[in-house]
Tab-separated table of C-alpha atoms in Angstrom:
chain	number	residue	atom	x	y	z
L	1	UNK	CA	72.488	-131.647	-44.571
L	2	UNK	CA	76.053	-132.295	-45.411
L	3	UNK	CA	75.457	-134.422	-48.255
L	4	UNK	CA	72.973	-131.825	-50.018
L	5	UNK	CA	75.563	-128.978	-49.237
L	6	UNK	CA	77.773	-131.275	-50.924
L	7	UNK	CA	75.572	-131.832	-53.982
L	8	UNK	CA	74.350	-127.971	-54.071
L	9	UNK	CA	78.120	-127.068	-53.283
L	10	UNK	CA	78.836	-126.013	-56.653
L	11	UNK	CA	75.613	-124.974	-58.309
L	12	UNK	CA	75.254	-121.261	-58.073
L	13	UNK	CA	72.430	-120.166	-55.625
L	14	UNK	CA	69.411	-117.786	-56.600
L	15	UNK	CA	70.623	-115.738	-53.799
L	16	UNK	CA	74.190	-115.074	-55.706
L	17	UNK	CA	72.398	-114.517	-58.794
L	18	UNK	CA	70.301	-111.577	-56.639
L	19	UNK	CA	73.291	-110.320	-54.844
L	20	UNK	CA	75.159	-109.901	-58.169
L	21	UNK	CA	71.747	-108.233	-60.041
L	22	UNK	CA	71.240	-105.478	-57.156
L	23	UNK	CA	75.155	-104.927	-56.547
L	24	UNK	CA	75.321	-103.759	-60.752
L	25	UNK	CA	71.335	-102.183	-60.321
L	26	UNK	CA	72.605	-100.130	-57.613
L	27	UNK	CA	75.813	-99.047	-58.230
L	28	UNK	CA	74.237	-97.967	-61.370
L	29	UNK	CA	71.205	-96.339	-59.606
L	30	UNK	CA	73.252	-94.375	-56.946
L	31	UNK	CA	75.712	-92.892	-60.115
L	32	UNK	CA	72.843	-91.586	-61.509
L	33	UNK	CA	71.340	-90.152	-58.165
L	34	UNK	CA	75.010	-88.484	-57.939
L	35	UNK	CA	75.130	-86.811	-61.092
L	36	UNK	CA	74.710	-83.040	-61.297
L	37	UNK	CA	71.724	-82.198	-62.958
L	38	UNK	CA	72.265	-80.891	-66.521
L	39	UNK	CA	72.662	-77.018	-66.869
L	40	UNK	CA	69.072	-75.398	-67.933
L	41	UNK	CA	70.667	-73.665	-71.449
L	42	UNK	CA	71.288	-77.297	-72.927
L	43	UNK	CA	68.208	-76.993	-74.683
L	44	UNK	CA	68.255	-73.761	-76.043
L	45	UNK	CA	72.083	-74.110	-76.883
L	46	UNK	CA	70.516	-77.339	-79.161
L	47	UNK	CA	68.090	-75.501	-80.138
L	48	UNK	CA	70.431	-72.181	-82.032
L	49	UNK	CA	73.108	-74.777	-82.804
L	50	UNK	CA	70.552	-76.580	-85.236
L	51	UNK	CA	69.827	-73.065	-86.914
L	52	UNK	CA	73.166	-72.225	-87.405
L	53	UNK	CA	73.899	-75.008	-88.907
L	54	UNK	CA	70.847	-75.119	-91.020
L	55	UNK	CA	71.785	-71.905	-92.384
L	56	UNK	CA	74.448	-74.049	-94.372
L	57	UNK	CA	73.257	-77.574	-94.617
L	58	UNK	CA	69.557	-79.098	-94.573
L	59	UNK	CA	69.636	-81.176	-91.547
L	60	UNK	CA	67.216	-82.893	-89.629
L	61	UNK	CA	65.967	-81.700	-86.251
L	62	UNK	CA	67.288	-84.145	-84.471
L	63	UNK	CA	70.835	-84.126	-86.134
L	64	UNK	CA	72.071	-82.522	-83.449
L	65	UNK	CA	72.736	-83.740	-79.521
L	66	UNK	CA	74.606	-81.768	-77.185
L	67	UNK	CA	75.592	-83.612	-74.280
L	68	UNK	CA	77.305	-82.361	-70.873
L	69	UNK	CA	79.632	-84.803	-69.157
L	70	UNK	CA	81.989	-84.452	-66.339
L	71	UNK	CA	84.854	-86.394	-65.309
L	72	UNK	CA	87.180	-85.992	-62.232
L	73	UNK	CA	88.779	-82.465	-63.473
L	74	UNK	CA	86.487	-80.616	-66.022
L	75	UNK	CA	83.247	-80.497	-67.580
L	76	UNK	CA	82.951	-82.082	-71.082
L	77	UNK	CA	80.598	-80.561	-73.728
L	78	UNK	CA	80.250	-83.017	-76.695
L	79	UNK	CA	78.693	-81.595	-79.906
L	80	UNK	CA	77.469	-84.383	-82.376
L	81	UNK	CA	75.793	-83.585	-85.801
L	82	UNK	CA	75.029	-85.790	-88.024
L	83	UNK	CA	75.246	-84.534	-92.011
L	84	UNK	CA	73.167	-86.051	-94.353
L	85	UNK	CA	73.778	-88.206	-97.092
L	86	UNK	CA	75.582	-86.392	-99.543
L	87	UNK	CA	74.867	-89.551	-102.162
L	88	UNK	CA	71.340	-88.226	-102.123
L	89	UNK	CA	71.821	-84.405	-101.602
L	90	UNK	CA	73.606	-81.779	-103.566
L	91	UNK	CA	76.980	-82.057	-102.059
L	92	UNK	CA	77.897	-80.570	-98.930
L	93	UNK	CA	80.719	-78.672	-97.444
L	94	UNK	CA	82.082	-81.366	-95.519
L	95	UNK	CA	81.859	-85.246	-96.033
L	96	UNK	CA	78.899	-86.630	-94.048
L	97	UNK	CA	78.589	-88.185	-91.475
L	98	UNK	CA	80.753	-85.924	-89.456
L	99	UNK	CA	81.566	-85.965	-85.725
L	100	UNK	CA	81.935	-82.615	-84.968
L	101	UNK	CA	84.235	-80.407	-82.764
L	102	UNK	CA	84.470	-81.452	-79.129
L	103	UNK	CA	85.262	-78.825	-76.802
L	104	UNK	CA	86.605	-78.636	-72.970
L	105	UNK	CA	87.075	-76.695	-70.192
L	106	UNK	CA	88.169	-77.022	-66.631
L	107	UNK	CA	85.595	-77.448	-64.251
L	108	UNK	CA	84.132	-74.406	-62.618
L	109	UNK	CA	83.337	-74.391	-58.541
L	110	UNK	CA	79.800	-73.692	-57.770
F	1	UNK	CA	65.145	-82.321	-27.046
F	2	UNK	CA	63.525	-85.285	-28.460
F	3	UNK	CA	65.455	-87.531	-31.108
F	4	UNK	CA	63.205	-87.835	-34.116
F	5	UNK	CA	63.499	-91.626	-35.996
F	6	UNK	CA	61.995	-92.551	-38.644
F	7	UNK	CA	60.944	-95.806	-40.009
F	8	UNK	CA	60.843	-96.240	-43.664
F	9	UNK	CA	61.784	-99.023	-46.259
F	10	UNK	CA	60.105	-97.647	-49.517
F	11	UNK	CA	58.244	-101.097	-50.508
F	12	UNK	CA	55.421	-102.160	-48.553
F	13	UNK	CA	54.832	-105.157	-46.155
F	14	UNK	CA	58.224	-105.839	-44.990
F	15	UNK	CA	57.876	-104.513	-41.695
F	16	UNK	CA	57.762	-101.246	-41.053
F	17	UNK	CA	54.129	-100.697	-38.675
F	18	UNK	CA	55.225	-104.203	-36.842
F	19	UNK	CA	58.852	-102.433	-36.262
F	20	UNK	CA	57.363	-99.282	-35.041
F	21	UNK	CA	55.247	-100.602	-32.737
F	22	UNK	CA	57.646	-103.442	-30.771
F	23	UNK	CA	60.399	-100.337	-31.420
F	24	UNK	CA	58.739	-97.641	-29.648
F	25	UNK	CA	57.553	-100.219	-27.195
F	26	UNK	CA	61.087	-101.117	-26.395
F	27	UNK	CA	61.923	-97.495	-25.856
F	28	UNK	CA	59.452	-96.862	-23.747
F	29	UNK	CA	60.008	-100.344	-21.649
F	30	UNK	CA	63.573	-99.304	-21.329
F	31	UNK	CA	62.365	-95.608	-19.190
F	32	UNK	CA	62.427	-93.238	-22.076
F	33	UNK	CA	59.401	-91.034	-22.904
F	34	UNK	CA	58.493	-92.017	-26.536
F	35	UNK	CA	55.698	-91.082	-29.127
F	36	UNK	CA	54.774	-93.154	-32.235
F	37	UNK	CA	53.089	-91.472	-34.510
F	38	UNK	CA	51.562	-93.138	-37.617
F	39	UNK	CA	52.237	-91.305	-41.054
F	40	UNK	CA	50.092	-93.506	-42.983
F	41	UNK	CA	47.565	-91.075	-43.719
F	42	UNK	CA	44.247	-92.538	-45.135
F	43	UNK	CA	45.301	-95.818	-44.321
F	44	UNK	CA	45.859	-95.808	-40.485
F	45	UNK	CA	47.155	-99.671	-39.025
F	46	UNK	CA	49.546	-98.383	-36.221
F	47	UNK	CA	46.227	-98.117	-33.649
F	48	UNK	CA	45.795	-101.816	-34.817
F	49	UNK	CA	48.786	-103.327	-34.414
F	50	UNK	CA	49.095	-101.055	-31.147
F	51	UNK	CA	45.748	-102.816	-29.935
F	52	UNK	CA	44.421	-98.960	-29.271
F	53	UNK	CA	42.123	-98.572	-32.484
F	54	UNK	CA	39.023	-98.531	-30.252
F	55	UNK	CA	40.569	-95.553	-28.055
F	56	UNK	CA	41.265	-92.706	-31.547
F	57	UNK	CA	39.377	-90.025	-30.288
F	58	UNK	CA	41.516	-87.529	-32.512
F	59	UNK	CA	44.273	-87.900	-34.773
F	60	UNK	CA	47.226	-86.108	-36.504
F	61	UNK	CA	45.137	-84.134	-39.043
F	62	UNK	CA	43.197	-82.630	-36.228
F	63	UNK	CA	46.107	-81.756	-34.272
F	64	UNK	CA	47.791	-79.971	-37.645
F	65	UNK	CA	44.177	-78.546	-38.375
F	66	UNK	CA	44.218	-77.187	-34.553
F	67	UNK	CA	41.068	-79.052	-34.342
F	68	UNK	CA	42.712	-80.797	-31.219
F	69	UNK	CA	45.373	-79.979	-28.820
F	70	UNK	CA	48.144	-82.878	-28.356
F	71	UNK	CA	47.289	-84.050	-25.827
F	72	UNK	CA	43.682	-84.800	-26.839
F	73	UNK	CA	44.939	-86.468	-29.574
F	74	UNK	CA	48.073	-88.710	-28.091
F	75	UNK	CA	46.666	-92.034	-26.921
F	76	UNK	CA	48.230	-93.169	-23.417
F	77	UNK	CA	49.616	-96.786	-23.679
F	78	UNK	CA	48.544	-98.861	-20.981
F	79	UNK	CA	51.222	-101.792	-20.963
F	80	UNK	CA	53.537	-98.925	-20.221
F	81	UNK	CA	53.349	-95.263	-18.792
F	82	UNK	CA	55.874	-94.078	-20.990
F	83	UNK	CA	54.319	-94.750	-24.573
F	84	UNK	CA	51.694	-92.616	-26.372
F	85	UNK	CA	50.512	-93.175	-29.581
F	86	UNK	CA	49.551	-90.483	-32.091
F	87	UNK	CA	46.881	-92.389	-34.541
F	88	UNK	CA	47.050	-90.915	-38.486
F	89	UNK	CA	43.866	-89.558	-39.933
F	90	UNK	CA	41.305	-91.955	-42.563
F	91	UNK	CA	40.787	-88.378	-44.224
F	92	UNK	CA	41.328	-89.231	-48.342
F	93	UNK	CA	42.506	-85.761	-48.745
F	94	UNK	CA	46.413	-86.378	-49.795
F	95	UNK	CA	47.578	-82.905	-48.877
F	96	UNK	CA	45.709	-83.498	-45.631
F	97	UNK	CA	50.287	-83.096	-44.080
F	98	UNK	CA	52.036	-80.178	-44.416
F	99	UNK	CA	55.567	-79.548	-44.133
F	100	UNK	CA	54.817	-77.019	-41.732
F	101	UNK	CA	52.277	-78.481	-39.787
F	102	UNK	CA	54.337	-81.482	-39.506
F	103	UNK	CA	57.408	-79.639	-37.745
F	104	UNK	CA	55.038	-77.579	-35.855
F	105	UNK	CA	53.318	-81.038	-33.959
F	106	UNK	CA	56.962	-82.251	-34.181
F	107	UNK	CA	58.285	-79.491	-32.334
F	108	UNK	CA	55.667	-79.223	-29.441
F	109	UNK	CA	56.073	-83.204	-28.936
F	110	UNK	CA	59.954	-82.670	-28.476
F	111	UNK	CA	59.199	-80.616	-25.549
F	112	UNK	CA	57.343	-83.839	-23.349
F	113	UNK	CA	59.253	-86.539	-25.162
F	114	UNK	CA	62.745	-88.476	-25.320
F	115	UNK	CA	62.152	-90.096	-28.616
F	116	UNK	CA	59.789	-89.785	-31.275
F	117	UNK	CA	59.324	-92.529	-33.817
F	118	UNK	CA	57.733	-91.855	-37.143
F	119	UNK	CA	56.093	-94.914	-39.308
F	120	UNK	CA	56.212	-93.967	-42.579
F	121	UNK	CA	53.735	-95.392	-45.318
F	122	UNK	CA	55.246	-97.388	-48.121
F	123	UNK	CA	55.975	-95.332	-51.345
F	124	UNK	CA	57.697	-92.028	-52.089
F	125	UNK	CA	54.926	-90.020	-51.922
F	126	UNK	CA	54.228	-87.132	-49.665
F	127	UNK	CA	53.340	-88.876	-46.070
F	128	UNK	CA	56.823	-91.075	-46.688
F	129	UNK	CA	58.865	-87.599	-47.520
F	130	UNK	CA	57.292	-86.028	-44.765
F	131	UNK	CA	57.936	-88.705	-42.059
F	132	UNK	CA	61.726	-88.688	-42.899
F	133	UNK	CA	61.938	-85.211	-43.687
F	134	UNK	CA	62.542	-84.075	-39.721
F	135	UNK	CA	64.079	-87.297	-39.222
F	136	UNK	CA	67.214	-87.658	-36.848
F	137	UNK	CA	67.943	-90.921	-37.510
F	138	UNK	CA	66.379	-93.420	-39.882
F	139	UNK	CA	65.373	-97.038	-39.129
F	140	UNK	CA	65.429	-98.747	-42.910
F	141	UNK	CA	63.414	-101.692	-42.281
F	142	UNK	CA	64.437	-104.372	-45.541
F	143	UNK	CA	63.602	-108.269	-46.490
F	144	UNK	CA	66.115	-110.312	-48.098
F	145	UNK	CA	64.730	-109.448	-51.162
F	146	UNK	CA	65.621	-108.338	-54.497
F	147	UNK	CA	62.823	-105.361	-54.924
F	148	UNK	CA	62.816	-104.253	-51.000
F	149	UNK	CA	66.630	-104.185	-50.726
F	150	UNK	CA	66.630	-101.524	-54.052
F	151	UNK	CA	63.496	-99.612	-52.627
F	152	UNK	CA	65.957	-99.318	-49.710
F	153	UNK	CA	68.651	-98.297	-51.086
F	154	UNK	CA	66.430	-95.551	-53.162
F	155	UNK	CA	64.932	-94.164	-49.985
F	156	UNK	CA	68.478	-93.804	-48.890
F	157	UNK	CA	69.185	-91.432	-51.866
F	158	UNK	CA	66.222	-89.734	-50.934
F	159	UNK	CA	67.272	-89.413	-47.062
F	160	UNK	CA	70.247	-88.190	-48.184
F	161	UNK	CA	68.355	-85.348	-50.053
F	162	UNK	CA	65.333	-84.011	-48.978
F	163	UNK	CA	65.979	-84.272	-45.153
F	164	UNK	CA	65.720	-80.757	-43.208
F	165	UNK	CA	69.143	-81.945	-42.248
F	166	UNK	CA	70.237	-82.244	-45.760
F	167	UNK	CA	68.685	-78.856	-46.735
F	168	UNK	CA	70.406	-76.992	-43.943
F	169	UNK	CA	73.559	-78.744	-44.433
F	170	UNK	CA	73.403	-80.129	-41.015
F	171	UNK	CA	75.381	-83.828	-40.006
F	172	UNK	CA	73.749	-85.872	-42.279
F	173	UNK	CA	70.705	-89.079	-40.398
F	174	UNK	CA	71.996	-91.650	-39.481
F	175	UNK	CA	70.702	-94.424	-40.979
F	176	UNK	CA	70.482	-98.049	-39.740
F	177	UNK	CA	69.609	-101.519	-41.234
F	178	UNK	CA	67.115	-103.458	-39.986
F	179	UNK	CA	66.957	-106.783	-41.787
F	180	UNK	CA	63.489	-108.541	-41.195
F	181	UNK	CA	61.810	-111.499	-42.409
F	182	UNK	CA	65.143	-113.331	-42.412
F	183	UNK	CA	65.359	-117.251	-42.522
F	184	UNK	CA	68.546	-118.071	-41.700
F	185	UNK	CA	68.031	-121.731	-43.120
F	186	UNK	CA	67.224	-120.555	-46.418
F	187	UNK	CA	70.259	-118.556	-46.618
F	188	UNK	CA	71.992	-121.667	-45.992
F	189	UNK	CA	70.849	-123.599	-48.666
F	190	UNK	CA	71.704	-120.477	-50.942
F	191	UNK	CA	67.862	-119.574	-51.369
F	192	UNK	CA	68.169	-115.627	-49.783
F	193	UNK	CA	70.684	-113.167	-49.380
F	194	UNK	CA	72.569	-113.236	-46.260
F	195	UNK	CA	73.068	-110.704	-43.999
F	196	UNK	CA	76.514	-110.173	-44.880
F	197	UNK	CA	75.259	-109.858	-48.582
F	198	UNK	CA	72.498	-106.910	-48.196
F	199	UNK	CA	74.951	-104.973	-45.870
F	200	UNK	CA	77.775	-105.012	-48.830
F	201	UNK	CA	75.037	-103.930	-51.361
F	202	UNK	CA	73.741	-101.319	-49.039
F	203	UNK	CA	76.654	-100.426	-47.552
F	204	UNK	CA	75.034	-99.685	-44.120
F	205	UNK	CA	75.031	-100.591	-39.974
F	206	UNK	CA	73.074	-102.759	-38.917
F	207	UNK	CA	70.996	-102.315	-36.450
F	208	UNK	CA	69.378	-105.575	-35.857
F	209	UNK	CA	68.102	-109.218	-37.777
F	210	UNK	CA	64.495	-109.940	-37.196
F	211	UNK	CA	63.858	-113.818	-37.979
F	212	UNK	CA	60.690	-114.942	-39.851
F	213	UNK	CA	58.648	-115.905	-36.558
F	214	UNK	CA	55.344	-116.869	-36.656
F	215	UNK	CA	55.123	-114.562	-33.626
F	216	UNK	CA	54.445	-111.462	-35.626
F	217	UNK	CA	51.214	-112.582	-36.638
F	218	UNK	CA	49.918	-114.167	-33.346
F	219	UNK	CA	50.999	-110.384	-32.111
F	220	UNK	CA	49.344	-108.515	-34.597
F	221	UNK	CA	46.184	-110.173	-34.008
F	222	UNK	CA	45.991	-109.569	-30.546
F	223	UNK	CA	46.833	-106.316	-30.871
F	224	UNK	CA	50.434	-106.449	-28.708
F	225	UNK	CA	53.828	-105.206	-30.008
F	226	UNK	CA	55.650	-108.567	-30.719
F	227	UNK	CA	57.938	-107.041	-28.191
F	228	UNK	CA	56.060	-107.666	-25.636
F	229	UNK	CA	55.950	-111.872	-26.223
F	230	UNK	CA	59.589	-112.537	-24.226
F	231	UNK	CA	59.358	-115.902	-25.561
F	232	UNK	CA	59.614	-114.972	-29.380
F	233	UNK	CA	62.491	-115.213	-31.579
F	234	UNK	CA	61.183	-111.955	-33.058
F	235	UNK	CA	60.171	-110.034	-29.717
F	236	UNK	CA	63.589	-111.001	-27.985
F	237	UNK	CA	65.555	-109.719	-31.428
F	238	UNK	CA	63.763	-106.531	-31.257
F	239	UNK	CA	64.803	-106.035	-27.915
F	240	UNK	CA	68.364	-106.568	-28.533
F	241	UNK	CA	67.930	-104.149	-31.713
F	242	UNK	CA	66.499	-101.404	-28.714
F	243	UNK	CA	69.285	-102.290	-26.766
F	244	UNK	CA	71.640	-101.962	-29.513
F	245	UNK	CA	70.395	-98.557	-30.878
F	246	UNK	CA	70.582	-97.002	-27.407
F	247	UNK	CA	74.231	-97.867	-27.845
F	248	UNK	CA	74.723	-101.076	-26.085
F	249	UNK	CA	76.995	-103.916	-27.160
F	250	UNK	CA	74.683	-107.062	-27.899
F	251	UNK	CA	76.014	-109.874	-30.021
F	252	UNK	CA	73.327	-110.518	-33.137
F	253	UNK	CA	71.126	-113.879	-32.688
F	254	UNK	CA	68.913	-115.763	-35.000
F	255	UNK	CA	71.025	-114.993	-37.825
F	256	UNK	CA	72.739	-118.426	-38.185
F	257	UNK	CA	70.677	-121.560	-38.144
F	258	UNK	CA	69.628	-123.177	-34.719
F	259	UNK	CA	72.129	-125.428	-33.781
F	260	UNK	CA	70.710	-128.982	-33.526
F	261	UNK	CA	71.768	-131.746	-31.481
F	262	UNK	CA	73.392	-135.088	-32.936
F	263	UNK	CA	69.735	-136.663	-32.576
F	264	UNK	CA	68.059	-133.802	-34.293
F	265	UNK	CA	70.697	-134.117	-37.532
F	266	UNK	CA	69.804	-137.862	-37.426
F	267	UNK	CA	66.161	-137.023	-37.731
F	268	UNK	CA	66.045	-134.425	-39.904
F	269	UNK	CA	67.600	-136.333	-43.013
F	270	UNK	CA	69.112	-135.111	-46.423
């Protein structure tokens, strides 16, 4: 027994390699059980965004994501649209692509 | 008032009927008044492994139906006085347990009982929400095993949520580890997570290490709680896990590897 623990000693066991897989699969499983679940006028917020701005540019339909985050102290909306190619459109207003604004606000209590 | 625990683990086969069985048993052995009652709806094994599948008159669906009264339906256990056994239905129909029908047999067995022990079926579905979802405290039965230790710890996030105590915003169950299946030699040679290892990734108290033992089987098919067979590894480690969850101090056993004597390391070679 000594002499294989001796031989093994070093090698890394299957059952480190499974510790270390479930620790990161469930640290990452249990942050997404944790995470509030996303405000119900996401979509529809998307959804007018995308006409607005297709009042001005032609944009795809999915040239748009809107995207809630939180971190410790407020509540993160991220706005990303994506301009097309202004190489093989008639210019547009702004250079494309463009990361758009990126707003924040402190964190309501519910 | 009866304490409600459940047994659950998410995957399947790692324990849960066997623990429910030698658990309730151990209850019972120890004075208190406890029911089992098997969840498993459609796929009823608790009678078996109970040795009692000859004596289901009625069953949980006729007791929620009001087909039955209780105490048709509870089967007397007749190793010990204070055991009954509450067989699930082989009806297909899933919906067959209601939320409400479930508190309401719940409630009328906490009058006559101590402890009631619920086996839940494997899965998420509705007889595994429903066993947990009156649930006091919560048994989570696990193998050293990659898939059953994450099954665990999503059952957790579901105890956490969709308990009566979570949606009334009551203490929160209690929930115990019960680590079965475990071969303390393999873990030696680096082949399965330790003890020490599934508690860090689960982050829980442990309630109790049940060694592989070919005495579960040999139980099972004679229809006796392993419990019962005093000269087990596995029935004497289930009775320290009763003794343990009735809040006595007992050291855990089986969890290193049998000490062998200078002869036996001569023998055994490598």
């Amino acid at each position: 027994m000594g002499l294989l623990d001796f031989f093994l000693g070093q090698k890394s066991s299957t059952a480190s390699i499974a510790k270390e897989r479930l620790q990161i699969l469930v640290s990452h499983e249990r942050a997404e059980r944790n995470r509030p679940p996303k405000p119900d006028w996401l979509p529809k917020l998307q959804k007018e965004l995308l006409d607005v701005v297709r009042r001005y540019v032609a944009v795809e339909q999915d040239a748009i994501t809107v995207r809630m985050e939180q971190d410790e102290n407020r509540d993160i909306l991220e706005l990303n649209i994506v301009l097309p190619d202004p190489a093989k459109n008639p210019p547009a207003p702004e250079p494309a692509p463009l990361r758009a604004q990126k707003t924040s606000r402190p964190r309501q209590k519910r | 008032m009866a304490r409600i625990i459940v047994v659950t683990s998410g995957k399947g086969g790692v324990g849960k009927t066997t623990t429910s069985a030698a658990f309730s048993m151990g209850l019972a052995q120890q004075g208190h008044r406890t029911a089992v009652i098997d969840f498993d709806v459609g796929l009823r094994n608790l009678d078996l492994i109970m040795g009692c599948e000859r004596r289901v008159v009625y069953d949980f669906v006729n007791v929620i139906n009001d087909e039955a009264s209780i105490n048709q339906a509870l089967i007397k256990d007749k190793r010990c006085e204070n055991l009954f056994i509450l067989p699930a239905s082989q009806t297909r129909d899933k919906d067959a347990l209601s939320k409400e029908g479930v508190g309401r047999v719940l409630e009328e067995l906490s009058k006559q009982f101590e402890y009631i022990v619920c086996d839940s079926p494997a899965g998420i579905e509705r007889g595994a929400t429903l066993a947990m979802y009156y649930a006091d405290d919560a048994i989570v039965v696990t193998n050293p095993e990659v898939s059953s230790v994450r099954d665990s710890d999503r059952m957790l996030g579901i105890l956490a949520s969709k308990s009566r105590r979570a949606e009334t915003n009551q203490e929160p169950i209690k929930e115990y580890l019960l680590l079965t299946r475990y071969a303390p030699k393999r873990v030696k040679l680096g082949e399965m997570l330790s003890v020490k290892d599934v508690q860090e990734i689960l982050s829980l108290h442990l309630l109790g290490v049940i060694p592989e033992s070919p005495a579960v089987l040999t139980a099972s098919n004679s229809g006796q709680p392993v419990i019962l067979d005093e000269k087990s590894d596995a029935g004497l480690a289930y009775r320290d896990v009763v003794r343990r969850y009735l809040g006595e101090e007992v050291s855990y056993r089986f969890v290193e590897e049998e000490k062998k004597g200078l002869l036996g390391r001569l023998f055994r070679g490598g």
